[in-house]
PDB file of C-alpha atoms in Angstrom:
ATOM      1  CA  LEU A 983      81.956 165.910 121.579  1.00 77.00           C
ATOM      2  CA  ARG A 984      78.263 165.610 120.800  1.00 86.00           C
ATOM      3  CA  VAL A 985      76.311 167.475 118.137  1.00 88.00           C
ATOM      4  CA  VAL A 986      73.516 169.700 119.442  1.00 88.00           C
ATOM      5  CA  GLY A 987      70.410 170.285 117.319  1.00 88.00           C
ATOM      6  CA  LYS A 988      67.557 172.770 117.485  1.00 87.00           C
ATOM      7  CA  SER A 989      65.691 170.627 120.025  1.00 88.00           C
ATOM      8  CA  SER A 990      68.529 171.266 122.510  1.00 90.00           C
ATOM      9  CA  ILE A 991      68.317 175.058 122.158  1.00 89.00           C
ATOM     10  CA  GLU A 992      65.776 177.244 123.977  1.00 92.00           C
ATOM     11  CA  PRO A 993      63.718 179.033 121.278  1.00 89.00           C
ATOM     12  CA  SER A 994      62.968 181.980 123.564  1.00 89.00           C
ATOM     13  CA  ASP A 995      66.564 183.096 124.199  1.00 92.00           C
ATOM     14  CA  GLY A 996      68.931 180.876 122.177  1.00 92.00           C
ATOM     15  CA  THR A 997      70.593 179.312 125.206  1.00 93.00           C
ATOM     16  CA  PRO A 998      71.106 175.581 125.764  1.00 93.00           C
ATOM     17  CA  VAL A 999      68.197 173.600 127.202  1.00 91.00           C
ATOM     18  CA  LEU A1000      69.228 172.959 130.798  1.00 92.00           C
ATOM     19  CA  SER A1001      68.990 169.567 132.494  1.00 87.00           C
ATOM     20  CA  LYS A1002      66.790 169.047 135.545  1.00 83.00           C
ATOM     21  CA  SER A1003      67.909 165.521 136.404  1.00 78.00           C
ATOM     22  CA  ASP A1004      69.300 164.122 139.657  1.00 73.00           C
ATOM     23  CA  GLY A1005      67.192 166.515 141.727  1.00 76.00           C
ATOM     24  CA  SER A1006      69.208 169.575 140.711  1.00 82.00           C
ATOM     25  CA  VAL A1007      68.848 172.123 137.933  1.00 87.00           C
ATOM     26  CA  GLU A1008      71.774 172.828 135.612  1.00 92.00           C
ATOM     27  CA  GLN A1009      72.675 176.530 135.512  1.00 95.00           C
ATOM     28  CA  ILE A1010      74.614 178.721 133.084  1.00 96.00           C
ATOM     29  CA  GLU A1011      77.687 180.052 134.892  1.00 97.00           C
ATOM     30  CA  HIS A1012      79.246 181.979 131.991  1.00 96.00           C
ATOM     31  CA  ARG A1013      78.441 182.995 128.417  1.00 97.00           C
ATOM     32  CA  GLN A1014      80.980 184.263 125.896  1.00 95.00           C
ATOM     33  CA  ASP A1015      79.789 185.472 122.487  1.00 96.00           C
ATOM     34  CA  GLY A1016      81.992 185.706 119.377  1.00 94.00           C
ATOM     35  CA  VAL A1017      83.801 182.408 120.044  1.00 93.00           C
ATOM     36  CA  THR A1018      85.202 180.478 117.082  1.00 90.00           C
ATOM     37  CA  LEU A1019      85.300 176.710 117.479  1.00 87.00           C
ATOM     38  CA  PHE A1020      88.299 174.864 116.040  1.00 85.00           C
ATOM     39  CA  TRP A1021      89.135 171.201 116.451  1.00 79.00           C
ATOM     40  CA  SER A1022      91.572 168.691 115.133  1.00 78.00           C
ATOM     41  CA  ALA A1023      91.396 164.897 115.356  1.00 76.00           C
ATOM     42  CA  ASP A1024      93.292 162.149 113.553  1.00 76.00           C
ATOM     43  CA  GLY A1025      94.887 164.651 111.176  1.00 74.00           C
ATOM     44  CA  ASP A1026      91.560 166.244 110.183  1.00 78.00           C
ATOM     45  CA  SER A1027      90.617 169.709 111.360  1.00 75.00           C
ATOM     46  CA  SER A1028      87.586 171.952 111.176  1.00 76.00           C
ATOM     47  CA  THR A1029      86.740 175.556 111.994  1.00 80.00           C
ATOM     48  CA  GLN A1030      83.225 176.791 112.714  1.00 77.00           C
ATOM     49  CA  SER A1031      82.167 180.419 112.347  1.00 81.00           C
ATOM     50  CA  ALA A1032      81.763 182.507 115.485  1.00 90.00           C
ATOM     51  CA  GLY A1033      79.109 181.485 117.978  1.00 94.00           C
ATOM     52  CA  SER A1034      78.522 181.488 121.725  1.00 95.00           C
ATOM     53  CA  LEU A1035      80.277 179.411 124.373  1.00 94.00           C
ATOM     54  CA  PHE A1036      78.293 178.488 127.482  1.00 96.00           C
ATOM     55  CA  VAL A1037      79.837 177.076 130.635  1.00 95.00           C
ATOM     56  CA  THR A1038      77.177 175.441 132.780  1.00 95.00           C
ATOM     57  CA  THR A1039      77.343 173.639 136.088  1.00 94.00           C
ATOM     58  CA  ARG A1040      77.548 170.311 134.168  1.00 93.00           C
ATOM     59  CA  ARG A1041      79.027 170.862 130.703  1.00 93.00           C
ATOM     60  CA  VAL A1042      80.477 173.170 128.052  1.00 94.00           C
ATOM     61  CA  VAL A1043      78.247 174.064 125.080  1.00 95.00           C
ATOM     62  CA  TRP A1044      79.120 175.943 121.887  1.00 93.00           C
ATOM     63  CA  LEU A1045      76.192 177.148 119.750  1.00 95.00           C
ATOM     64  CA  ALA A1046      76.439 178.588 116.245  1.00 92.00           C
ATOM     65  CA  ALA A1047      75.427 182.238 115.917  1.00 92.00           C
ATOM     66  CA  ASP A1048      72.285 181.248 113.979  1.00 91.00           C
ATOM     67  CA  ARG A1049      71.287 178.936 116.883  1.00 90.00           C
ATOM     68  CA  GLN A1050      70.584 176.051 114.497  1.00 89.00           C
ATOM     69  CA  SER A1051      73.364 173.753 115.703  1.00 89.00           C
ATOM     70  CA  GLY A1052      76.254 173.361 118.094  1.00 92.00           C
ATOM     71  CA  TYR A1053      78.369 170.995 120.161  1.00 91.00           C
ATOM     72  CA  GLU A1054      78.496 169.982 123.794  1.00 93.00           C
ATOM     73  CA  LEU A1055      80.709 167.987 126.099  1.00 91.00           C
ATOM     74  CA  ASP A1056      80.470 166.976 129.728  1.00 92.00           C
ATOM     75  CA  TYR A1057      83.260 167.991 132.102  1.00 89.00           C
ATOM     76  CA  GLN A1058      84.351 164.365 132.636  1.00 89.00           C
ATOM     77  CA  ASP A1059      85.160 164.184 128.879  1.00 88.00           C
ATOM     78  CA  ILE A1060      87.847 166.887 129.261  1.00 86.00           C
ATOM     79  CA  ILE A1061      91.160 165.260 130.145  1.00 85.00           C
ATOM     80  CA  VAL A1062      93.433 168.320 129.891  1.00 82.00           C
ATOM     81  CA  HIS A1063      92.672 171.993 129.460  1.00 80.00           C
ATOM     82  CA  ALA A1064      94.787 175.135 129.339  1.00 87.00           C
ATOM     83  CA  LEU A1065      94.638 178.765 128.269  1.00 89.00           C
ATOM     84  CA  SER A1066      97.113 179.720 125.542  1.00 87.00           C
ATOM     85  CA  LYS A1067      98.149 183.101 124.184  1.00 91.00           C
ATOM     86  CA  ASP A1068     101.239 181.747 122.404  1.00 90.00           C
ATOM     87  CA  ALA A1069     100.907 182.859 118.759  1.00 89.00           C
ATOM     88  CA  THR A1070     103.510 180.275 117.717  1.00 89.00           C
ATOM     89  CA  ALA A1071     101.231 177.480 118.975  1.00 84.00           C
ATOM     90  CA  PHE A1072      97.961 178.864 117.557  1.00 82.00           C
ATOM     91  CA  ALA A1073      97.099 182.050 115.651  1.00 84.00           C
ATOM     92  CA  ARG A1074      94.805 183.436 118.377  1.00 84.00           C
ATOM     93  CA  PRO A1075      94.398 183.169 122.140  1.00 87.00           C
ATOM     94  CA  CYS A1076      92.523 179.965 122.853  1.00 83.00           C
ATOM     95  CA  ILE A1077      91.363 177.355 125.333  1.00 83.00           C
ATOM     96  CA  TYR A1078      93.113 174.085 124.578  1.00 80.00           C
ATOM     97  CA  CYS A1079      91.220 170.931 125.512  1.00 82.00           C
ATOM     98  CA  HIS A1080      92.259 167.306 125.168  1.00 81.00           C
ATOM     99  CA  LEU A1081      89.119 165.161 125.105  1.00 83.00           C
ATOM    100  CA  ASP A1082      88.502 161.550 126.067  1.00 79.00           C
TER     101      ASP A1082
END
């Protein structure tokens, strides 16, 4: 999980700056607004206020609603993922990801 700063966010529309390496252009495949980011590692946990989740052709990016910061991870960093609606496992429906 990498921190994203303002230099990684397009000032014109608040979307992630897309990569143009390897002869191909990264594209946004899906955008979901109103997404709360929660993570837990080594017994510590954190919750971020609602923002936007972007699924691109290369990575997953979450940007805070104010577009000042966010987080990103490449697909190869996701070891396990699943959708969960089990309220006994987590208070809200969520996407569970185990990261490398």
